[in-house]
mmCIF file of C-alpha atoms in Angstrom:
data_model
loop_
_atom_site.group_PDB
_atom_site.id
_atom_site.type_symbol
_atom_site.label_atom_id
_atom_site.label_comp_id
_atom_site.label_asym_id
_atom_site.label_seq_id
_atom_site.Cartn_x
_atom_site.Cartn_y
_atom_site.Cartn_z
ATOM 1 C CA UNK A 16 -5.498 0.804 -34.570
ATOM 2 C CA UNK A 17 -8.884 -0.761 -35.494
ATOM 3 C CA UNK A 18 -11.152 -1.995 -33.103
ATOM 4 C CA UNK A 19 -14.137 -4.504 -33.691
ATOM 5 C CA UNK A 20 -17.515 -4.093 -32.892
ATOM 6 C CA UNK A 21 -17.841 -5.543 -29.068
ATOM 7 C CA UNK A 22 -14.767 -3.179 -28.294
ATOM 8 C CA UNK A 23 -16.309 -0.174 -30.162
ATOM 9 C CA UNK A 24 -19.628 -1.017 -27.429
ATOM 10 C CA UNK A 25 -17.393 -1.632 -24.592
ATOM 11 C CA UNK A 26 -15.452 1.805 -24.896
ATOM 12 C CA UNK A 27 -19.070 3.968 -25.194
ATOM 13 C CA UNK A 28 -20.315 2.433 -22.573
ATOM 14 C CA UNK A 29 -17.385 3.135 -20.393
ATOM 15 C CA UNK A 30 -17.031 6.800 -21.751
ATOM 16 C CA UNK A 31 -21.434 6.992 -20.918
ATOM 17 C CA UNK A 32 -20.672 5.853 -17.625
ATOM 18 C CA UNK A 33 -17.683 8.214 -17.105
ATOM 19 C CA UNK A 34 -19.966 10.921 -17.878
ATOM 20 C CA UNK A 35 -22.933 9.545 -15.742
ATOM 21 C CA UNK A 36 -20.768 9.547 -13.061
ATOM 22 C CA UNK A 37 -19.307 13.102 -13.266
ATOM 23 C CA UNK A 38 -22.341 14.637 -13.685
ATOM 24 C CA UNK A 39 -23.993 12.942 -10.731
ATOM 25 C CA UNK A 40 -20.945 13.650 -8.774
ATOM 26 C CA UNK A 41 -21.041 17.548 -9.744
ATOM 27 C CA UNK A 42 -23.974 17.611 -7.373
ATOM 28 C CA UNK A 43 -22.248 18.523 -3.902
ATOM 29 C CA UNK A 44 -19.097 20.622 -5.515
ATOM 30 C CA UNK A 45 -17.980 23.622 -3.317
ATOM 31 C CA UNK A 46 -15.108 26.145 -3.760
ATOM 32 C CA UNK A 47 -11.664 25.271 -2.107
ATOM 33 C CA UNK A 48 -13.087 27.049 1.275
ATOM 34 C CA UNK A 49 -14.771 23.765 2.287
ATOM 35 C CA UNK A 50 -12.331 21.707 1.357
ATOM 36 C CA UNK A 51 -11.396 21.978 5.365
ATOM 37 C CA UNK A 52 -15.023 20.608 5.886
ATOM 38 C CA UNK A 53 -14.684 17.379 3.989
ATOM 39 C CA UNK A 54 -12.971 15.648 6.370
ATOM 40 C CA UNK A 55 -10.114 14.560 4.549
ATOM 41 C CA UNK A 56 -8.229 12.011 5.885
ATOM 42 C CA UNK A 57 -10.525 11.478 8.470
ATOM 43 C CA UNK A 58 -12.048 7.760 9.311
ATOM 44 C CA UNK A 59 -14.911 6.025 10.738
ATOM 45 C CA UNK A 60 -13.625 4.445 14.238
ATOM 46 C CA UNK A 61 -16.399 2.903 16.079
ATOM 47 C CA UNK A 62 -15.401 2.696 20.023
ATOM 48 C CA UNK A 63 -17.076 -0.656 21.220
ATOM 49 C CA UNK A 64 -18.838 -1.170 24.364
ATOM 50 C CA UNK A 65 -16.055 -2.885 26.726
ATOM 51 C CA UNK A 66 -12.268 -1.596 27.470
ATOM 52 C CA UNK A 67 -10.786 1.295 29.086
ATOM 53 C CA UNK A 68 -13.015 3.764 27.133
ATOM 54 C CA UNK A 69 -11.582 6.506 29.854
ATOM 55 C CA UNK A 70 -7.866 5.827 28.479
ATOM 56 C CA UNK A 71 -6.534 7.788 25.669
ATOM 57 C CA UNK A 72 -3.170 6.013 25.011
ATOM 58 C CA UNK A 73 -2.089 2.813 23.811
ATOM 59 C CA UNK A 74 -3.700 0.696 25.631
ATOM 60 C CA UNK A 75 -7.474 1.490 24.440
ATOM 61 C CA UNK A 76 -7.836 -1.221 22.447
ATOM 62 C CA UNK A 77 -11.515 -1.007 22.056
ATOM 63 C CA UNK A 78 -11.787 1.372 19.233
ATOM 64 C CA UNK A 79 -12.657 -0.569 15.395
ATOM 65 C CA UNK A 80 -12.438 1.061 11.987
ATOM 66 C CA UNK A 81 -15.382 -0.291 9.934
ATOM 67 C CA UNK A 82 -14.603 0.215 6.902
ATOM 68 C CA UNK A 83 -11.417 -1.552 6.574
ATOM 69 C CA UNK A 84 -12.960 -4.733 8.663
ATOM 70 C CA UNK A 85 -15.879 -4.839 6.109
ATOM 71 C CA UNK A 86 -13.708 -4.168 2.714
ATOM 72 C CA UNK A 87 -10.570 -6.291 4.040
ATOM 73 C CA UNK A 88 -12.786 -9.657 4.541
ATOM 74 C CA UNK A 89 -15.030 -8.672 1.496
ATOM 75 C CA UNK A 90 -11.150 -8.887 -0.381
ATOM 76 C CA UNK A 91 -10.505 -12.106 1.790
ATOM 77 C CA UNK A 92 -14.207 -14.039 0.430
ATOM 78 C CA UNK A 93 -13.260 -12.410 -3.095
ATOM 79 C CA UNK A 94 -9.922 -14.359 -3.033
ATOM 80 C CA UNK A 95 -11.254 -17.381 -1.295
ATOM 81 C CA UNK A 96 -13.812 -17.420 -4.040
ATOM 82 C CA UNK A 97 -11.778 -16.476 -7.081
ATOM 83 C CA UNK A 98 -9.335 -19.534 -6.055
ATOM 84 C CA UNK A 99 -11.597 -22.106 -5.703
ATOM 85 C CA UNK A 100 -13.211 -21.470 -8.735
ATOM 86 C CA UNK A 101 -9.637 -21.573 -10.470
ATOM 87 C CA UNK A 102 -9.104 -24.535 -8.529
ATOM 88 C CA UNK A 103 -12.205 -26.655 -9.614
ATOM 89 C CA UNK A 104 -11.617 -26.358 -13.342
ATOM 90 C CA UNK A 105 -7.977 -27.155 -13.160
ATOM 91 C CA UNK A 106 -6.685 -28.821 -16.856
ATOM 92 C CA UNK A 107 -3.575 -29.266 -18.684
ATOM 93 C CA UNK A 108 -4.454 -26.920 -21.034
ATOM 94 C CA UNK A 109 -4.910 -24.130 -19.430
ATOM 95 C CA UNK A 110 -7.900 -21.477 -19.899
ATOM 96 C CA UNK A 111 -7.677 -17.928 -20.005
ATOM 97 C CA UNK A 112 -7.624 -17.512 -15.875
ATOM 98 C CA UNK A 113 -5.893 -20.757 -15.104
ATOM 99 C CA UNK A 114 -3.190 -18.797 -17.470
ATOM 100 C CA UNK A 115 -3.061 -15.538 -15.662
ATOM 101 C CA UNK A 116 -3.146 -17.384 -12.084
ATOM 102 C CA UNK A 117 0.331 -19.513 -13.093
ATOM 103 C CA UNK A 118 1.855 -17.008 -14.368
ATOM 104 C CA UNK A 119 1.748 -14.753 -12.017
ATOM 105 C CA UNK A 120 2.319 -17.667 -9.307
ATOM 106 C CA UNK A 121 5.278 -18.462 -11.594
ATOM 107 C CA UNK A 122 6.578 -15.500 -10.953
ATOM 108 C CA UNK A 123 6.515 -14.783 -7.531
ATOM 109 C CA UNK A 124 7.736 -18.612 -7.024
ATOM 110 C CA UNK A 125 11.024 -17.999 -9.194
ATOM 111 C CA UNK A 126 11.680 -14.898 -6.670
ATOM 112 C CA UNK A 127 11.521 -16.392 -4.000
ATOM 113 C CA UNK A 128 13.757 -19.259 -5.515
ATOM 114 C CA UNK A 129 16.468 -17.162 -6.296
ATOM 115 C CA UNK A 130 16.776 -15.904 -2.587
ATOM 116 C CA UNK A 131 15.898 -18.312 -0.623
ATOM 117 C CA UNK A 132 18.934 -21.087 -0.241
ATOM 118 C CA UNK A 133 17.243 -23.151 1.964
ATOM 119 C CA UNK A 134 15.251 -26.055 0.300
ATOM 120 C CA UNK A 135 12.814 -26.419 3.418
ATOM 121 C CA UNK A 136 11.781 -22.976 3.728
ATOM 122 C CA UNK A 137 10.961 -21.885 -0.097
ATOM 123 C CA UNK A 138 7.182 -23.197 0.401
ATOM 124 C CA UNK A 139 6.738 -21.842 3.407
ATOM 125 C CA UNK A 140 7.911 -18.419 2.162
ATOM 126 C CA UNK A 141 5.952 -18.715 -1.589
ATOM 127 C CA UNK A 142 2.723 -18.898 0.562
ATOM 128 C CA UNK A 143 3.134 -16.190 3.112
ATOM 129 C CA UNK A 144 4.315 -13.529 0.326
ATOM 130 C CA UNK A 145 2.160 -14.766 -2.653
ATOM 131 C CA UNK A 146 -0.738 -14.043 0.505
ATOM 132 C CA UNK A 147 -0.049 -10.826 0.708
ATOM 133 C CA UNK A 148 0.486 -9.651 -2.902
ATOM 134 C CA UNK A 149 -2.383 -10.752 -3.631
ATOM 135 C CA UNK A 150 -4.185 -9.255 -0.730
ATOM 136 C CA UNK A 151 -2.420 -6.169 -1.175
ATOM 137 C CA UNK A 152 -2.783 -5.820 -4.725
ATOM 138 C CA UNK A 153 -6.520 -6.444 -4.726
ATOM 139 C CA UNK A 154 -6.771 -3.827 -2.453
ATOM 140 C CA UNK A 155 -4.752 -1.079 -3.489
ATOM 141 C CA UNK A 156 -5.971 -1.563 -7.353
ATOM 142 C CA UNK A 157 -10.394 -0.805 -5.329
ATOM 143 C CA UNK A 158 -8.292 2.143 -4.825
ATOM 144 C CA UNK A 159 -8.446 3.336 -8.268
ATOM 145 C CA UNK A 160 -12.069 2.543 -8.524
ATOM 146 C CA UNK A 161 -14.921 4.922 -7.926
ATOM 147 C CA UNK A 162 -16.994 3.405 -5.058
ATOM 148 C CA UNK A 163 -18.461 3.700 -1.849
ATOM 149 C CA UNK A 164 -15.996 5.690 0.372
ATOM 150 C CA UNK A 165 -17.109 7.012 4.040
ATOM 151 C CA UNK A 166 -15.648 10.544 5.674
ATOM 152 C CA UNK A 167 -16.535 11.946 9.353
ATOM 153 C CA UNK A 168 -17.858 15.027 9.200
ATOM 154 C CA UNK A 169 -18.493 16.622 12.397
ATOM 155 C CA UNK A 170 -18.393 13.365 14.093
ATOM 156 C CA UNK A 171 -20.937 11.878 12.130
ATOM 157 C CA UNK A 172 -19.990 9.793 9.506
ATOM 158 C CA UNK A 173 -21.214 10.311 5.842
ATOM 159 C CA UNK A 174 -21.708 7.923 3.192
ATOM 160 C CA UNK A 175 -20.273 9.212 -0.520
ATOM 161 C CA UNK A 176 -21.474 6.588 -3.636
ATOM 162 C CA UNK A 177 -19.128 7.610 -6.761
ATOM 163 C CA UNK A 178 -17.396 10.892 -4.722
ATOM 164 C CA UNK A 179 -14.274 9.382 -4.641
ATOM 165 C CA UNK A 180 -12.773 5.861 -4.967
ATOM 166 C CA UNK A 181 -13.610 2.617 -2.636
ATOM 167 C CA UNK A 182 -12.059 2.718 1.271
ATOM 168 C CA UNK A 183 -8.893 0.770 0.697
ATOM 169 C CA UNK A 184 -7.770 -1.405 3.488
ATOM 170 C CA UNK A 185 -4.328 -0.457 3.143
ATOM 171 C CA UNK A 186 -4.781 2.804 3.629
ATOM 172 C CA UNK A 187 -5.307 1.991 7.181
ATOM 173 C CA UNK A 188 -1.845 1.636 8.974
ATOM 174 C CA UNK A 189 -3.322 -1.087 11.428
ATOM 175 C CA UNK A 190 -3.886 -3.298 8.350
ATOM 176 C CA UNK A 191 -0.300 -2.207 7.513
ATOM 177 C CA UNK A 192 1.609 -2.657 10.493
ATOM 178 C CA UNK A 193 0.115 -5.925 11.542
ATOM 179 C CA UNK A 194 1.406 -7.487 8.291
ATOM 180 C CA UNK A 195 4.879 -5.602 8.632
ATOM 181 C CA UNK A 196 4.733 -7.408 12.302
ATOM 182 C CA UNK A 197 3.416 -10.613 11.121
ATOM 183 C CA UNK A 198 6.586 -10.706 9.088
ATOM 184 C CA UNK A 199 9.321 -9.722 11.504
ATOM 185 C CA UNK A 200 7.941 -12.535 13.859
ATOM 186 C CA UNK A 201 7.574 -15.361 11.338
ATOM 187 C CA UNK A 202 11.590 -13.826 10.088
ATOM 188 C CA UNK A 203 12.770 -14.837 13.583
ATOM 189 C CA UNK A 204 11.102 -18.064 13.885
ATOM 190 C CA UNK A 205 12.126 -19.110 10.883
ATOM 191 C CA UNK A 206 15.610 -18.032 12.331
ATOM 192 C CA UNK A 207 15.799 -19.568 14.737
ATOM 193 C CA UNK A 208 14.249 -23.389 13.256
ATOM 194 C CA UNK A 209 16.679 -22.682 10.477
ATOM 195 C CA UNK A 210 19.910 -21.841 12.596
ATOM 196 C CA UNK A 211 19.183 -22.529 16.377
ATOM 197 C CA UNK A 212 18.488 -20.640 19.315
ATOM 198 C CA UNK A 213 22.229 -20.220 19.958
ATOM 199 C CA UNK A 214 23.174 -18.990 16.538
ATOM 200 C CA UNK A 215 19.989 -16.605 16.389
ATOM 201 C CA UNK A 216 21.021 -14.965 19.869
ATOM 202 C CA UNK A 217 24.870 -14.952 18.810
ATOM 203 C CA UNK A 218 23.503 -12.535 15.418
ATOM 204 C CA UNK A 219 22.710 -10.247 17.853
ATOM 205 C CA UNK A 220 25.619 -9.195 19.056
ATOM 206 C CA UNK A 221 27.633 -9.288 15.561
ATOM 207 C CA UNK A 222 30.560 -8.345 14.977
ATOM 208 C CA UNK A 223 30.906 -7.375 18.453
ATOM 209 C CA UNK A 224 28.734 -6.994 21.714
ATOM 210 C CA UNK A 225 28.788 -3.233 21.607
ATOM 211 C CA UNK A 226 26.914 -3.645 18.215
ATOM 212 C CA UNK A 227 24.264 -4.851 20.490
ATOM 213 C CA UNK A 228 21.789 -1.770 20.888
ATOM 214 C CA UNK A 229 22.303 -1.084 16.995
ATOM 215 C CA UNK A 230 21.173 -4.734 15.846
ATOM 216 C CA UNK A 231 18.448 -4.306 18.234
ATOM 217 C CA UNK A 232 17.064 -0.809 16.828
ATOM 218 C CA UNK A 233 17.915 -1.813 13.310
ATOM 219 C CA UNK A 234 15.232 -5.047 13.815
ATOM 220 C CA UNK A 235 12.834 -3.031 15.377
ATOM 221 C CA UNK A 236 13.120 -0.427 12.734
ATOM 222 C CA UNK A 237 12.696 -2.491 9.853
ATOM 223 C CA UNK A 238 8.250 -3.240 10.491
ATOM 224 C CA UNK A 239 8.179 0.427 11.101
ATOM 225 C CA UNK A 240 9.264 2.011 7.512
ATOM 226 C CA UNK A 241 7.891 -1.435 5.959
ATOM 227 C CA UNK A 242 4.277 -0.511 7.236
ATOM 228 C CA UNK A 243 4.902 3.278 6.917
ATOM 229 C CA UNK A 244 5.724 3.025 3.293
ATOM 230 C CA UNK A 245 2.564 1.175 1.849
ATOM 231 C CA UNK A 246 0.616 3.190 4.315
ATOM 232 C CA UNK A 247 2.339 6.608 3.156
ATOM 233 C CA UNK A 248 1.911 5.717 -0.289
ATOM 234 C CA UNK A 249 -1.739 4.414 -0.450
ATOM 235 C CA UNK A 250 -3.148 7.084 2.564
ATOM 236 C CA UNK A 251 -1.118 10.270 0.816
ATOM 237 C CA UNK A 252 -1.994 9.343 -3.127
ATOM 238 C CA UNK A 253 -5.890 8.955 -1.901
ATOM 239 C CA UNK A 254 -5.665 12.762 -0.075
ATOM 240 C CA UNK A 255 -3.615 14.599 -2.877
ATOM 241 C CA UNK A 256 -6.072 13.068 -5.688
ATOM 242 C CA UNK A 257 -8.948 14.106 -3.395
ATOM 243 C CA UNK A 258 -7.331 17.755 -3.391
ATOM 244 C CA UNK A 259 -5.872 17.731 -6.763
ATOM 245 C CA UNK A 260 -9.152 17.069 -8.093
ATOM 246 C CA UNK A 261 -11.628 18.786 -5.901
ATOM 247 C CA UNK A 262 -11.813 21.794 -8.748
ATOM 248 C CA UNK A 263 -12.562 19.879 -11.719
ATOM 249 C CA UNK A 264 -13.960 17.298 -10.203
ATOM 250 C CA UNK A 265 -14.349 13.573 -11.998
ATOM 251 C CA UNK A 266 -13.443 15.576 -15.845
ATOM 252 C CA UNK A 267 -10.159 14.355 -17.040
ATOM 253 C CA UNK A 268 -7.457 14.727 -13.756
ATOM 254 C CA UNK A 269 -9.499 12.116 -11.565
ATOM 255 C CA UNK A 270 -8.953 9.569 -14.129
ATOM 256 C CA UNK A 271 -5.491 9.831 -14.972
ATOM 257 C CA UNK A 272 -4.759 10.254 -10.878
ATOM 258 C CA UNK A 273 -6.456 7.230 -10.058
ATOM 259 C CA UNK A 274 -4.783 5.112 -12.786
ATOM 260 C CA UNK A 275 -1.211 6.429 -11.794
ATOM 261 C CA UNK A 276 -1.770 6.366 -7.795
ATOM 262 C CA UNK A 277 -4.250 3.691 -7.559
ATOM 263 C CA UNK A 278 -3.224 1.511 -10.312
ATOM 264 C CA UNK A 279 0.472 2.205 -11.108
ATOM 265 C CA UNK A 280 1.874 3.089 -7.756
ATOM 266 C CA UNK A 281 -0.774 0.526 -6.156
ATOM 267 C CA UNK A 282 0.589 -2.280 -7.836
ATOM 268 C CA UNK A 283 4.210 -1.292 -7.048
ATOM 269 C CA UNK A 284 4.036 -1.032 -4.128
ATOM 270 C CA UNK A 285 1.654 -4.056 -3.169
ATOM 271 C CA UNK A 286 5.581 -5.641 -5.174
ATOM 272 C CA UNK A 287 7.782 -3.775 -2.787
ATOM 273 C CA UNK A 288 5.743 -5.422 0.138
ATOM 274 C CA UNK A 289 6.153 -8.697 -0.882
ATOM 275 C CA UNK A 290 9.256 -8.449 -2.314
ATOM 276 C CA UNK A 291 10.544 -6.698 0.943
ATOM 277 C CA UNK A 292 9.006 -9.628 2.894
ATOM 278 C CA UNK A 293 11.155 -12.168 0.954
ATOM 279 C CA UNK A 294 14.121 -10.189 1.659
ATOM 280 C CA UNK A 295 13.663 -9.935 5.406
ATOM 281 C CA UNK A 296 13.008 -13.627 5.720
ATOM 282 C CA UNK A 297 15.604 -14.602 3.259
ATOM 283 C CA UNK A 298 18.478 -12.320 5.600
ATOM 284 C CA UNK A 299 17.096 -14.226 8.782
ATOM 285 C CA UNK A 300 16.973 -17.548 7.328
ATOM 286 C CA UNK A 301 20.167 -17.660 5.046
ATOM 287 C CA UNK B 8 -10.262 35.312 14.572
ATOM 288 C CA UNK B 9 -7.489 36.153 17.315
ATOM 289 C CA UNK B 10 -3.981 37.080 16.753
ATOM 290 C CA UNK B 11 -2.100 33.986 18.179
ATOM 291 C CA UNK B 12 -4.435 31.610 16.546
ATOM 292 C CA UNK B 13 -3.383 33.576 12.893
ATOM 293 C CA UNK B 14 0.268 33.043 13.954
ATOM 294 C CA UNK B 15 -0.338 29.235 14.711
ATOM 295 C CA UNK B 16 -2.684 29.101 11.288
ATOM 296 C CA UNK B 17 0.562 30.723 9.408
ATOM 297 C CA UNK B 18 2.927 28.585 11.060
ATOM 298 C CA UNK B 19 1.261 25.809 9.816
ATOM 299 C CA UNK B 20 1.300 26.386 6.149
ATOM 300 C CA UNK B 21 4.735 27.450 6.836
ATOM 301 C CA UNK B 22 6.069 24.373 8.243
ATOM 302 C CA UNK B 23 4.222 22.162 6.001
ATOM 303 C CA UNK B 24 5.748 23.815 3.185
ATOM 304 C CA UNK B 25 9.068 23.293 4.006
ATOM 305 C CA UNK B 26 8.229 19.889 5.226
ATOM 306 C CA UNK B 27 7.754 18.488 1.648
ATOM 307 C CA UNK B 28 10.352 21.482 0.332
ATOM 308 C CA UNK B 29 13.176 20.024 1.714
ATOM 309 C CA UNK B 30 12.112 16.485 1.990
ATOM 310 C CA UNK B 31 11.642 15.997 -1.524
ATOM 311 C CA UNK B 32 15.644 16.573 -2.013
ATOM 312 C CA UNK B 33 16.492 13.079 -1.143
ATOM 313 C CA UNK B 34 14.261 10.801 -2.496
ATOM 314 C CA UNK B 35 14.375 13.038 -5.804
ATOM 315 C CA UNK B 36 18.341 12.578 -5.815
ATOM 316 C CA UNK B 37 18.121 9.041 -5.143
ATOM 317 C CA UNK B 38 15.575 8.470 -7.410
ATOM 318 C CA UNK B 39 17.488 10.173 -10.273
ATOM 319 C CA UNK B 40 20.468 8.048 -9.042
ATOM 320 C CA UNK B 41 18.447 4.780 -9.664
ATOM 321 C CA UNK B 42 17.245 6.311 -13.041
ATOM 322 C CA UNK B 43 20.761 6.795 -14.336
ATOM 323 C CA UNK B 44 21.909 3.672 -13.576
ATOM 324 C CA UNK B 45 19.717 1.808 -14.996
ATOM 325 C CA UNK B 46 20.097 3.778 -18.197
ATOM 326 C CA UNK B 47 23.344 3.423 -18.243
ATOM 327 C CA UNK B 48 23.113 -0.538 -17.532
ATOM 328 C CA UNK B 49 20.224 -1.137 -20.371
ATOM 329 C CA UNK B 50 22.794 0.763 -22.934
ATOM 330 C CA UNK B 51 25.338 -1.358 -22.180
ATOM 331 C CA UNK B 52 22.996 -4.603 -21.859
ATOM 332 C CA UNK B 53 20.019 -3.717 -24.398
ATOM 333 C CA UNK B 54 18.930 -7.477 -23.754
ATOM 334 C CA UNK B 55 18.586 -7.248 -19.969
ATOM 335 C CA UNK B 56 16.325 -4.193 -20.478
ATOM 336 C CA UNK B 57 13.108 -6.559 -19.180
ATOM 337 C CA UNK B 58 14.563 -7.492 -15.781
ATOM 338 C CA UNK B 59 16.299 -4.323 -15.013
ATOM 339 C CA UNK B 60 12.821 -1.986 -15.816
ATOM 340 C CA UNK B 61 11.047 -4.029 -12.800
ATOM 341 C CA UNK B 62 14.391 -3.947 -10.611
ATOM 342 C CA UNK B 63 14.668 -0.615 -11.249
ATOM 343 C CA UNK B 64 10.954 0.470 -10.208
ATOM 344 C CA UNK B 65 11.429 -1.500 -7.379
ATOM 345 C CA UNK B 66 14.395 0.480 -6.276
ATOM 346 C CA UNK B 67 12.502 4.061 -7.050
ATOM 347 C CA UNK B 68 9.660 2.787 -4.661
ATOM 348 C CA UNK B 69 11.990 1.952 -2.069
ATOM 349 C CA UNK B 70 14.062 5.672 -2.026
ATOM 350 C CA UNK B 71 10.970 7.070 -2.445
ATOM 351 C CA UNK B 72 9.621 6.202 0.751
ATOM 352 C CA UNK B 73 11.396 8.826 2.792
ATOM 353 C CA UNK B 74 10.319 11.502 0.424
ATOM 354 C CA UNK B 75 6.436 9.985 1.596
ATOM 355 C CA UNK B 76 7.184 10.137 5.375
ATOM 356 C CA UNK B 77 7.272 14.295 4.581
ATOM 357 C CA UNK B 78 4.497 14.281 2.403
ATOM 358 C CA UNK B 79 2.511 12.135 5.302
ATOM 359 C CA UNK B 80 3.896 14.723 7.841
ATOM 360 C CA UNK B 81 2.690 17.469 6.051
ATOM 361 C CA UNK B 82 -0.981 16.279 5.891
ATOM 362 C CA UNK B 83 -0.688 16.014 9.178
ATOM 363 C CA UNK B 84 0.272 19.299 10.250
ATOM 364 C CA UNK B 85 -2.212 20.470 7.787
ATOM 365 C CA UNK B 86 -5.054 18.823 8.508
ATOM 366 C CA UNK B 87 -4.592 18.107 12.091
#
């Protein structure tokens, strides 16, 4: 393997920065007996001035995680912005990121060709899950990116620039489950404009009425492991690279860990979700 | 540090241990389940090899998931 000039620049300055980063990074590293002191896992929840602030159950609604507002519409303008400067420069011959934007559209639209039978409802569906994979994927692949990432340390929260990798939305399980939710409601609308009110309560109680309580768990349980298994992925990678690496911090593990959870598994997963999605819809609809 | 709050600080460890131990059986059968045949399919179908590598990853992620619900446990009991 030969590589030209430009590529011969490109990888030292990645390898300088690598090593810029480490050693700034090696400024704050402890033994394992703070690793309890870190706050791992722990997030930045703002509780906002109105609600039941007495409340500690459900129903306090009035408590806001930051980070994944800021980062999750910071991925939302990205997107908006990355597709309308694809769209403006649209040709028949396409460039280089007209290219990678069909094909990847391509793909997702031949998915959900093959299991969607209803004519009506393919565009519908394209849209919604070629939404999320994108969101998803953008923000599970910040997750194999050193950044700015934010951990509560005796109720104060602390700022980290290059510790560990950017606050991924995902990693959030509200973010999660209100997708997972999103998608079980727009499943049974979608039902029920495809087959009728009737016909949607009649699938209910399939094959016979004492199947009732079954059907009813197994649709409430499907949002729940949906959500849980992004979330368990993204939210358990991002803690057992933090503690897998704490020792030799940002040498060689860190790298490799973030390119297999943040990258690999990231972008598998953000697949699963979408491709999951499809498959709900297309059982509801078909 | 007092003797009941060593117990609960053993107990911990402990249970998260076993937590991932024992829920790592599944997924790992299932996994190596969905491994083997898909091995078995690409020998028999060299030319399918493409689509069946991304069906079959898909697959892994999915029985993998139960294997993460321990893993997410686990942090929980430890750091909690």
């Amino acid at each position: 393997m030969s590589l030209s000039k430009k590529e011969k620049i490109f990888v030292g300055i990645l390898l300088v920065a690598i090593v810029v980063i480490w050693a700034f990074s090696l400024r704050d590293v402890g033994g394992m007996d703070d690793l309890k002191n870190m706050g791992i896992g722990s997030k930045w929840i703002a509780t906002l001035p109105y609600g039941d602030s007495e409340s500690t159950g459900f129903f306090r609604l009035n408590r806001i995680n930051w980070m994944t507002v800021g980062v999750g519409a910071a991925i939302v303008i990205g997107l908006i912005w990355f597709a309308r400067s694809v769209g403006k420069k649209m040709s028949t011959v396409p460039g280089r990121r007209q290219s990678f934007v069909e094909l990847l559209l391509d793909f997702m639209y031949n998915t959900v060709e093959e299991s969607i039978t209803r004519k009506e409802f393919i565009k519908p569906v394209f849209v919604i899950s070629t939404t999320l994979f994108f969101f998803i994927t953008i923000s599970n692949l910040i997750s194999g990116i050193p950044g700015v990432s934010v951990s509560v340390i005796n109720g104060e929260p602390v700022f980290g620039l290059f510790l560990d990798t950017w606050y991924t939305p995902t990693s959030d399980l509200n973010t999660n489950a209100t997708y997972a939710i999103m998608i079980l409601v727009i499943s049974h609308a979608f039902s029920i404009k495809a087959r009728g009110f009737k016909t949607w309560i009649k699938s209910f109680f399939e094959p016979n009425p004492i199947m009732f309580p079954m059907n009813l768990v197994g649709e409430l349980a499907k949002p729940i492991s949906h959500s849980l298994r992004l979330f368990g992925n993204i939210y358990g990678g991002g803690i057992l690279v933090l503690i897998l690496s704490y020792m030799i911090k940002y040498l060689i593990l860190p790298v490799f860990l973030w390119g297999f959870f943040g990258m690999f598994i990231g972008l598998i997963q953000a697949l699963v979700f979408s491709m999951l999605s499809i498959a709900y819809i297309a059982a509801q609809v078909n | 540090m007092e003797i009941s709050q060593a117990i609960i600080e053993a107990a911990k460890f402990i249970g998260a241990g076993f937590c991932m131990g024992i829920g790592a059986i599944g997924p790992a059968i299932g996994e190596g389940n969905v491994g083997a045949h898909a091995m078995d399919a690409m020998a028999r179908q060299p030319e399918m090899a493409g689509s069946l590598q991304i069906k079959m990853l898909l697959a892994m992620a999915v029985s993998e998931s139960t294997g993460l619900y321990s893993l997410l446990i686990s942090f929980i009991i430890l750091f909690s």
